[in-house]
Amino acid sequence: MTELELLLKALDEAHWELSEALIGMPDEDVWRRVDPRLLSVGELIAHMCYGEATNILGGAVDSPLVKHQLRYYSVVVDEPIALDLNAEESFLEFSRIHELCKTKLQTDNPDLDAQNPFRDDWTWGYTLRYMAFHCAYHTGQIYSVRHLLGHETTDN
């Protein structure tokens, strides 16, 4: 297995864990914040999707989840977003973007030590390692938000 395949597998595992975190998510709580300073589950999904789309595709993708204001917590916390998507629809849209990213990487097969043209300070290898971490980190936040909302979640 190549290093690219291993990194994509790690990213796939992070996406799988996200799917687990969303099991049983009530539609009415997807875009609900438990506190004005904590992002909603939907905002966290959209932020993860924005990160993957912009860092791998350069943002050249049409998606309701890829909005510039989702780039950093400090921006979106003061500009809340609530889309007309439930948890399943949000996850499916993120999965669609994730598959586009994977296809591009598999087709291009970039040198993992080469600079990512969408991030001056990142190589392709770092980009993939960070995207797996990014998805896993924010999935952990989703579990916490769900617990604060009083939801029962899968054993994580």
CSV table of C-alpha atoms in Angstrom, one decimal:
chain,number,residue,atom,x,y,z
A,1,MET,CA,0.0,0.0,0.0
A,2,THR,CA,1.4,3.4,-1.0
A,3,GLU,CA,1.7,6.3,1.5
A,4,LEU,CA,-1.1,8.1,-0.4
A,5,GLU,CA,-3.4,5.1,0.0
A,6,LEU,CA,-2.6,4.9,3.8
A,7,LEU,CA,-3.3,8.6,4.2
A,8,LEU,CA,-6.6,8.3,2.3
A,9,LYS,CA,-7.5,5.3,4.5
A,10,ALA,CA,-6.9,7.4,7.6
A,11,LEU,CA,-9.1,10.1,6.2
A,12,ASP,CA,-11.8,7.6,5.4
A,13,GLU,CA,-11.7,6.2,9.0
A,14,ALA,CA,-12.2,9.8,10.3
A,15,HIS,CA,-15.2,10.1,8.0
A,16,TRP,CA,-16.6,6.8,9.2
A,17,GLU,CA,-16.3,8.0,12.8
A,18,LEU,CA,-18.2,11.1,11.9
A,19,SER,CA,-21.0,8.9,10.5
A,20,GLU,CA,-21.1,7.2,13.9
A,21,ALA,CA,-21.3,10.5,15.8
A,22,LEU,CA,-24.4,11.4,13.8
A,23,ILE,CA,-26.4,8.3,14.4
A,24,GLY,CA,-29.8,9.3,15.9
A,25,MET,CA,-29.2,13.0,15.5
A,26,PRO,CA,-32.5,14.8,15.7
A,27,ASP,CA,-33.2,17.1,12.8
A,28,GLU,CA,-34.3,20.0,15.0
A,29,ASP,CA,-30.9,20.0,16.7
A,30,VAL,CA,-28.5,19.9,13.8
A,31,TRP,CA,-28.1,23.7,13.5
A,32,ARG,CA,-28.9,24.5,17.2
A,33,ARG,CA,-26.1,25.9,19.4
A,34,VAL,CA,-26.0,24.8,23.0
A,35,ASP,CA,-24.3,28.1,23.7
A,36,PRO,CA,-23.7,31.2,21.5
A,37,ARG,CA,-19.9,30.4,21.7
A,38,LEU,CA,-20.2,26.8,20.7
A,39,LEU,CA,-20.8,25.8,17.1
A,40,SER,CA,-23.7,23.6,16.2
A,41,VAL,CA,-23.3,20.1,14.8
A,42,GLY,CA,-24.2,21.4,11.4
A,43,GLU,CA,-21.7,24.2,11.6
A,44,LEU,CA,-19.0,21.8,12.6
A,45,ILE,CA,-19.8,19.4,9.6
A,46,ALA,CA,-19.8,22.4,7.3
A,47,HIS,CA,-16.5,23.6,8.7
A,48,MET,CA,-14.9,20.2,8.1
A,49,CYS,CA,-16.3,20.1,4.6
A,50,TYR,CA,-15.0,23.6,3.8
A,51,GLY,CA,-11.5,22.6,5.0
A,52,GLU,CA,-11.3,19.5,2.9
A,53,ALA,CA,-12.8,21.2,-0.2
A,54,THR,CA,-10.5,24.2,0.0
A,55,ASN,CA,-7.3,22.4,0.9
A,56,ILE,CA,-7.6,19.6,-1.6
A,57,LEU,CA,-9.8,21.1,-4.4
A,58,GLY,CA,-8.9,24.8,-3.9
A,59,GLY,CA,-12.6,25.4,-3.1
A,60,ALA,CA,-13.6,24.9,-6.7
A,61,VAL,CA,-16.7,23.0,-5.8
A,62,ASP,CA,-20.4,24.0,-5.6
A,63,SER,CA,-21.8,23.0,-2.2
A,64,PRO,CA,-23.9,24.7,0.4
A,65,LEU,CA,-21.4,23.4,3.0
A,66,VAL,CA,-18.5,25.3,1.3
A,67,LYS,CA,-18.9,28.8,2.5
A,68,HIS,CA,-16.0,31.2,3.2
A,69,GLN,CA,-17.3,32.3,6.6
A,70,LEU,CA,-16.8,28.6,7.7
A,71,ARG,CA,-13.0,28.9,7.5
A,72,TYR,CA,-12.3,29.6,11.2
A,73,TYR,CA,-14.2,29.4,14.4
A,74,SER,CA,-13.5,33.1,15.1
A,75,VAL,CA,-15.6,34.1,12.0
A,76,VAL,CA,-18.4,31.6,12.1
A,77,VAL,CA,-19.0,32.0,15.9
A,78,ASP,CA,-20.1,35.6,15.3
A,79,GLU,CA,-21.9,34.8,12.0
A,80,PRO,CA,-24.0,31.7,12.7
A,81,ILE,CA,-25.1,29.5,9.8
A,82,ALA,CA,-28.2,27.4,9.7
A,83,LEU,CA,-28.8,25.5,6.4
A,84,ASP,CA,-31.9,23.6,5.3
A,85,LEU,CA,-30.1,20.3,5.7
A,86,ASN,CA,-30.6,17.6,8.3
A,87,ALA,CA,-27.8,15.5,9.7
A,88,GLU,CA,-28.0,12.8,7.1
A,89,GLU,CA,-28.2,15.3,4.2
A,90,SER,CA,-25.2,17.2,5.7
A,91,PHE,CA,-23.2,14.0,6.0
A,92,LEU,CA,-24.1,12.9,2.5
A,93,GLU,CA,-23.0,16.3,1.1
A,94,PHE,CA,-19.8,16.2,3.0
A,95,SER,CA,-19.3,12.6,1.7
A,96,ARG,CA,-19.8,13.7,-1.8
A,97,ILE,CA,-17.1,16.4,-1.4
A,98,HIS,CA,-14.8,13.9,0.3
A,99,GLU,CA,-15.2,11.5,-2.7
A,100,LEU,CA,-14.4,14.3,-5.1
A,101,CYS,CA,-11.3,15.1,-3.1
A,102,LYS,CA,-10.2,11.4,-3.0
A,103,THR,CA,-10.8,11.0,-6.7
A,104,LYS,CA,-8.7,14.1,-7.5
A,105,LEU,CA,-5.8,12.9,-5.3
A,106,GLN,CA,-5.9,9.4,-6.7
A,107,THR,CA,-6.0,10.7,-10.3
A,108,ASP,CA,-3.2,13.4,-9.7
A,109,ASN,CA,-1.2,11.1,-7.4
A,110,PRO,CA,0.8,14.1,-6.1
A,111,ASP,CA,4.3,13.9,-4.6
A,112,LEU,CA,3.4,14.0,-0.9
A,113,ASP,CA,6.5,16.1,-0.3
A,114,ALA,CA,5.5,18.7,-2.9
A,115,GLN,CA,3.9,22.0,-1.9
A,116,ASN,CA,0.1,22.1,-1.9
A,117,PRO,CA,-0.8,25.0,-4.3
A,118,PHE,CA,-3.8,25.8,-2.1
A,119,ARG,CA,-1.7,26.2,1.1
A,120,ASP,CA,1.7,27.9,0.8
A,121,ASP,CA,2.9,26.4,4.1
A,122,TRP,CA,1.7,22.8,3.6
A,123,THR,CA,2.9,19.8,1.5
A,124,TRP,CA,0.4,17.3,0.1
A,125,GLY,CA,1.4,14.8,2.8
A,126,TYR,CA,0.8,17.3,5.6
A,127,THR,CA,-2.5,18.3,4.0
A,128,LEU,CA,-3.8,14.7,4.2
A,129,ARG,CA,-2.4,14.1,7.7
A,130,TYR,CA,-4.0,17.3,8.9
A,131,MET,CA,-7.4,16.7,7.2
A,132,ALA,CA,-7.6,13.3,8.9
A,133,PHE,CA,-6.8,15.0,12.3
A,134,HIS,CA,-9.2,17.9,11.5
A,135,CYS,CA,-12.1,15.5,10.8
A,136,ALA,CA,-11.4,13.4,13.9
A,137,TYR,CA,-11.0,16.5,16.2
A,138,HIS,CA,-14.2,18.1,15.1
A,139,THR,CA,-16.0,14.8,15.3
A,140,GLY,CA,-15.0,14.7,19.0
A,141,GLN,CA,-16.5,18.2,19.3
A,142,ILE,CA,-19.7,16.9,17.7
A,143,TYR,CA,-20.0,14.1,20.3
A,144,SER,CA,-19.5,16.8,23.1
A,145,VAL,CA,-22.2,19.1,21.6
A,146,ARG,CA,-24.6,16.1,21.3
A,147,HIS,CA,-24.0,15.2,24.9
A,148,LEU,CA,-24.6,18.8,26.0
A,149,LEU,CA,-27.9,18.7,24.0
A,150,GLY,CA,-28.8,15.7,26.1
A,151,HIS,CA,-28.6,13.2,23.3
A,152,GLU,CA,-27.6,9.5,23.6
A,153,THR,CA,-24.8,8.7,21.2
A,154,THR,CA,-23.1,5.6,20.0
A,155,ASP,CA,-20.2,4.3,22.2
A,156,ASN,CA,-17.3,6.4,21.1
